[in-house]
């Protein structure tokens, strides 16, 4: 049995209470390495707890206090906004997100991503906020035995090691893939994160800027600071004629992570593509925007031929590692299929 | 030998159920029951009876080893090596020993003693302790300081074969093999890390190849598969003044009892081994294990019961695994398909242990006069392998059954037709016929001929497994005065349902319903039962159960005969009554017959006699029946040629196990075998980091098992194969049902995409690679 370290349980009633109690982020705590019992951490936020408990059971994290967000009112709301967008509370579960009528009709790519993640049991507990803020699944990162670069060490074990599930883009100095499939869809949709602090200040940040490349900082996946709460995700209104899809391909369909996932959002007018977002998940340390693929699509009528070109262009800039070059043909096919699924949705 | 026991002659039904039964005459021991008619004429045997403990399982009432609690129970934990190869210079346990919760502590590695102080894989036990709580044990474990002097290591099969590779073993530490030849014969030469070969020669293979019109050559690889029992390896050891009692999740209560008696110098009478519910065992729970021994040592030291239950990571790295193999096959054939020569060379690795051969598929599945095989074990710095469901023959069939398909293609013969020509087994011939009809084999297209991105394919493969029997297997049946009946044996139900089958066999004899039989098993207080490995449990324990029940019935009939004033042999047991043959209205209730007993209970103990007509081979307590077990499986797959995803859509498994005793439970075994084979074919793989020697996927998240959405439609067709070999004529199913699945899938994948993949597992990367779709960078 892995035995967790004892910790105190703090039930926060308001956002400011939670923010005041959240004196550290998981990323910071895991870099400060203290002894065999695992890095000590101070007050750590807990949403569904899926990722957090995993880290604690593996002795990667030993928080002194867990600050539970569940009792804070309002964080589970999904509301339409005046500008026509949608505001989704950070504590909305993936299960609810995937079934929500508004999400399914207006942002089906997000519903796809939510419904395709993990397993029904996990989706019933996992929250959107926690999903976006979960830590990577790199197997060196997840094992106490390896103090790798992302945990404050000197060395990335994956780049020259077992990297079959690692990044094919922007994979230096750390080659994780971002773990969230919801993030792939949200970045494609142009979503923004809402971050609140203990004093009631609220910051809005496009998700794409919220995530941090490994080149910029290999020890964190996002810019969340200690004392900040992610309160909601805001989806912008989308013009009529926007088509979208999210596809995930795992090695298995049951209980598994993606080998590759792709979100495509296309704004069509008069048969031509006015705006294109092609985002690859499980491809890079952050949701990866396939700019060259977007360029291929822009201003064109999306024929089979164009789709084929876009699929190939999506791989531009890839730097596969020793054991993951199979992801290239996989992504190429998935970009085409996501496009086809988006258009078929009508 | 003692004087032969009296015999009598009996005539048994014989043959495959389908084509009308013949008869065979056998000499049988005089104290064994008369021949059992075919299943169609029976009341309980051969019927799909529900598991006797099914309700207890689904309601959680059944007790697994980890559920066992005793007053003052301590929690044991094992400190494991962090290094793949090192000499332990020092172990400082002073802080741990002072931890207030710690009650016992032992060193496995003793610095200064070269043999014990050398660790040879990550996860090897270094020390163990027992404490008053699991948390205290964990805390104390972390207080132990170990200093390692690292040694060079090698964790990969091909690299370990190189003459310059770091040496895993020295002449003292090297395992020596077993006299019985399993997992490896003793006294074979060792060069570097390579031990062997174990050879088999028949005829003259050089001449055979010279006679061949076609020579096929192929290399095949299999990966390490871990057991992944749902229930972990667990033990509660209770060393007391009266003796040692051990609760353990085991496939062999009686064997563990012997191991304990020997290891701790106790008489057998002072050792008791108990198991109730078990959550699976595929070979790794056959013996006491290092964790089991440690629990006993700790219990003796603390004078208190100690529990050790492995966590999932320990399960993955140090509870045994299916060894990885590489093999090269050469097969010579004439144009008509007849085989002229088979040559096999294999290298496998069971980590620091032995037993990585590829079995007897190459030399025994097909008729061939000239055979030359050489199998080598290669040591690497990884956790020990052990027997796992169909050991040897699973990788063996992966190679041979693909090679035969490749040969068929070279000869422009249908794979089924080729097998009809070279496979001597009438049972498998029938199985091929049935399966081919089910899957509409004639409509199978040429390799890769399916148009479109997702290509479908159909393939098949065959299984070969010895019909094993344990001679040292006994069972007691008791009828009590109130009409209740017990069946008792130390045999364990590891999830296969042997308890239910025992109840059926006894009920059939006594004319009762199986629910009326109380099954008391999994405890060495009862007569010693067989192990649950080698697919031998049912074959070994059901004949003595039937014999004992029959002997009990004879006693009852004698009492009833007096009361009914007829001769005992005029009576029979049926539908809860003892009745006069041909005069069903004359008789008495079974309960009224037992009420006549002079004592509270009439009992008989019977043990497994030799198969009627003799065994093919006997090794100590074990023996092999005349006729092998087989099975033929057909797989239908869909391969996405753009993503490399293989989906198995349907598996038709046509299996035989002698007389099927409970088709429902057998089907469940076959489902398990097929799923395990599918999971092995597509997903599972122990991945070891080459730089640190540590398994990077020691959990069930990154070590992938097939889940519910990967489960194909599985159709099981069961043959009834009567041979009149024992009181029940039943043999095993667990392993034969696991052997053909992976090669059947591989042959189907080839049929789908027209490219052969000879290495496992068939991941998207492997499929895309085979299709030539991999390239570096864009
Ligand atoms: C087998 C398996 C398969 C999976 N497959 C997928 C998959 O396909 N796709 C996918 O996307 N995910 C997958 N997951 C991951 C799973 O979806 C996430 O672990 C889960 O969504 C985390 O959400 P949570 O609410 O439980 O987060 P928690 O574990 O509670 O929190 C995660 C992190 O976020 C922080 N946090 C949480 N909420 C807030 C907030 N409001 N403000 C600030 N910080 C916060 C916590 O401090 C913590 O660091 C899988 C998981 C498993 C076990
Ligand atoms: S990929 Fe990143 S997380 Fe994984 S070992 Fe390398 S540095 Fe650590």
mmCIF file of N, CA, C and O in Angstrom, chain A residues 238-244 265-275 342-343 346:
data_model
loop_
_atom_site.group_PDB
_atom_site.id
_atom_site.type_symbol
_atom_site.label_atom_id
_atom_site.label_comp_id
_atom_site.label_asym_id
_atom_site.label_seq_id
_atom_site.Cartn_x
_atom_site.Cartn_y
_atom_site.Cartn_z
ATOM 1 N N UNK A 238 -19.852 32.774 -31.218
ATOM 2 C CA UNK A 238 -19.297 32.388 -32.511
ATOM 3 C C UNK A 238 -20.311 32.716 -33.592
ATOM 4 O O UNK A 238 -21.507 32.524 -33.406
ATOM 5 N N UNK A 239 -19.851 33.265 -34.699
ATOM 6 C CA UNK A 239 -20.777 33.616 -35.778
ATOM 7 C C UNK A 239 -21.474 32.376 -36.334
ATOM 8 O O UNK A 239 -20.943 31.263 -36.237
ATOM 9 N N UNK A 240 -22.657 32.597 -36.884
ATOM 10 C CA UNK A 240 -23.355 31.499 -37.558
ATOM 11 C C UNK A 240 -22.434 30.956 -38.641
ATOM 12 O O UNK A 240 -21.610 31.685 -39.185
ATOM 13 N N UNK A 241 -22.577 29.696 -38.941
ATOM 14 C CA UNK A 241 -21.715 29.111 -39.982
ATOM 15 C C UNK A 241 -20.394 28.619 -39.427
ATOM 16 O O UNK A 241 -19.502 28.265 -40.181
ATOM 17 N N UNK A 242 -20.272 28.607 -38.111
ATOM 18 C CA UNK A 242 -19.055 28.041 -37.537
ATOM 19 C C UNK A 242 -19.253 26.540 -37.350
ATOM 20 O O UNK A 242 -20.255 26.108 -36.814
ATOM 21 N N UNK A 243 -18.289 25.780 -37.842
ATOM 22 C CA UNK A 243 -18.359 24.310 -37.732
ATOM 23 C C UNK A 243 -17.192 23.855 -36.875
ATOM 24 O O UNK A 243 -16.107 24.442 -36.951
ATOM 25 N N UNK A 244 -17.420 22.819 -36.133
ATOM 26 C CA UNK A 244 -16.320 22.395 -35.257
ATOM 27 C C UNK A 244 -16.401 20.918 -34.877
ATOM 28 O O UNK A 244 -17.469 20.305 -34.950
ATOM 29 N N UNK A 265 -11.921 24.292 -35.565
ATOM 30 C CA UNK A 265 -13.052 25.222 -35.594
ATOM 31 C C UNK A 265 -12.938 26.027 -36.884
ATOM 32 O O UNK A 265 -11.907 26.664 -37.140
ATOM 33 N N UNK A 266 -13.968 25.949 -37.701
ATOM 34 C CA UNK A 266 -13.935 26.599 -39.009
ATOM 35 C C UNK A 266 -15.122 27.545 -39.128
ATOM 36 O O UNK A 266 -16.259 27.158 -38.868
ATOM 37 N N UNK A 267 -14.814 28.793 -39.517
ATOM 38 C CA UNK A 267 -15.906 29.739 -39.755
ATOM 39 C C UNK A 267 -16.063 29.856 -41.264
ATOM 40 O O UNK A 267 -15.120 30.240 -41.955
ATOM 41 N N UNK A 268 -17.233 29.482 -41.753
ATOM 42 C CA UNK A 268 -17.437 29.465 -43.192
ATOM 43 C C UNK A 268 -18.401 30.563 -43.598
ATOM 44 O O UNK A 268 -19.378 30.830 -42.910
ATOM 45 N N UNK A 269 -18.093 31.190 -44.692
ATOM 46 C CA UNK A 269 -19.031 32.157 -45.267
ATOM 47 C C UNK A 269 -18.915 32.051 -46.775
ATOM 48 O O UNK A 269 -17.805 32.003 -47.301
ATOM 49 N N UNK A 270 -20.041 32.004 -47.434
ATOM 50 C CA UNK A 270 -20.086 31.868 -48.902
ATOM 51 C C UNK A 270 -19.197 30.727 -49.375
ATOM 52 O O UNK A 270 -18.477 30.845 -50.377
ATOM 53 N N UNK A 271 -19.195 29.652 -48.621
ATOM 54 C CA UNK A 271 -18.425 28.491 -49.037
ATOM 55 C C UNK A 271 -16.938 28.606 -48.790
ATOM 56 O O UNK A 271 -16.195 27.676 -49.057
ATOM 57 N N UNK A 272 -16.500 29.752 -48.285
ATOM 58 C CA UNK A 272 -15.069 29.904 -48.051
ATOM 59 C C UNK A 272 -14.772 29.937 -46.556
ATOM 60 O O UNK A 272 -15.621 30.307 -45.745
ATOM 61 N N UNK A 273 -13.547 29.554 -46.220
ATOM 62 C CA UNK A 273 -13.151 29.506 -44.811
ATOM 63 C C UNK A 273 -12.639 30.877 -44.385
ATOM 64 O O UNK A 273 -11.648 31.377 -44.910
ATOM 65 N N UNK A 274 -13.349 31.498 -43.409
ATOM 66 C CA UNK A 274 -12.987 32.854 -42.978
ATOM 67 C C UNK A 274 -12.057 32.856 -41.770
ATOM 68 O O UNK A 274 -11.317 33.809 -41.550
ATOM 69 N N UNK A 275 -12.242 31.806 -40.965
ATOM 70 C CA UNK A 275 -11.377 31.689 -39.796
ATOM 71 C C UNK A 275 -11.152 30.214 -39.565
ATOM 72 O O UNK A 275 -12.087 29.425 -39.726
ATOM 73 N N UNK A 342 -16.393 18.052 -38.628
ATOM 74 C CA UNK A 342 -16.920 19.402 -38.414
ATOM 75 C C UNK A 342 -17.867 19.785 -39.540
ATOM 76 O O UNK A 342 -18.967 20.282 -39.301
ATOM 77 N N UNK A 343 -17.459 19.540 -40.765
ATOM 78 C CA UNK A 343 -18.294 19.934 -41.902
ATOM 79 C C UNK A 343 -19.559 19.092 -41.953
ATOM 80 O O UNK A 343 -20.634 19.590 -42.288
ATOM 81 N N UNK A 346 -22.745 20.322 -40.138
ATOM 82 C CA UNK A 346 -23.624 21.271 -40.800
ATOM 83 C C UNK A 346 -24.091 22.408 -39.924
ATOM 84 O O UNK A 346 -23.819 22.504 -38.763
#
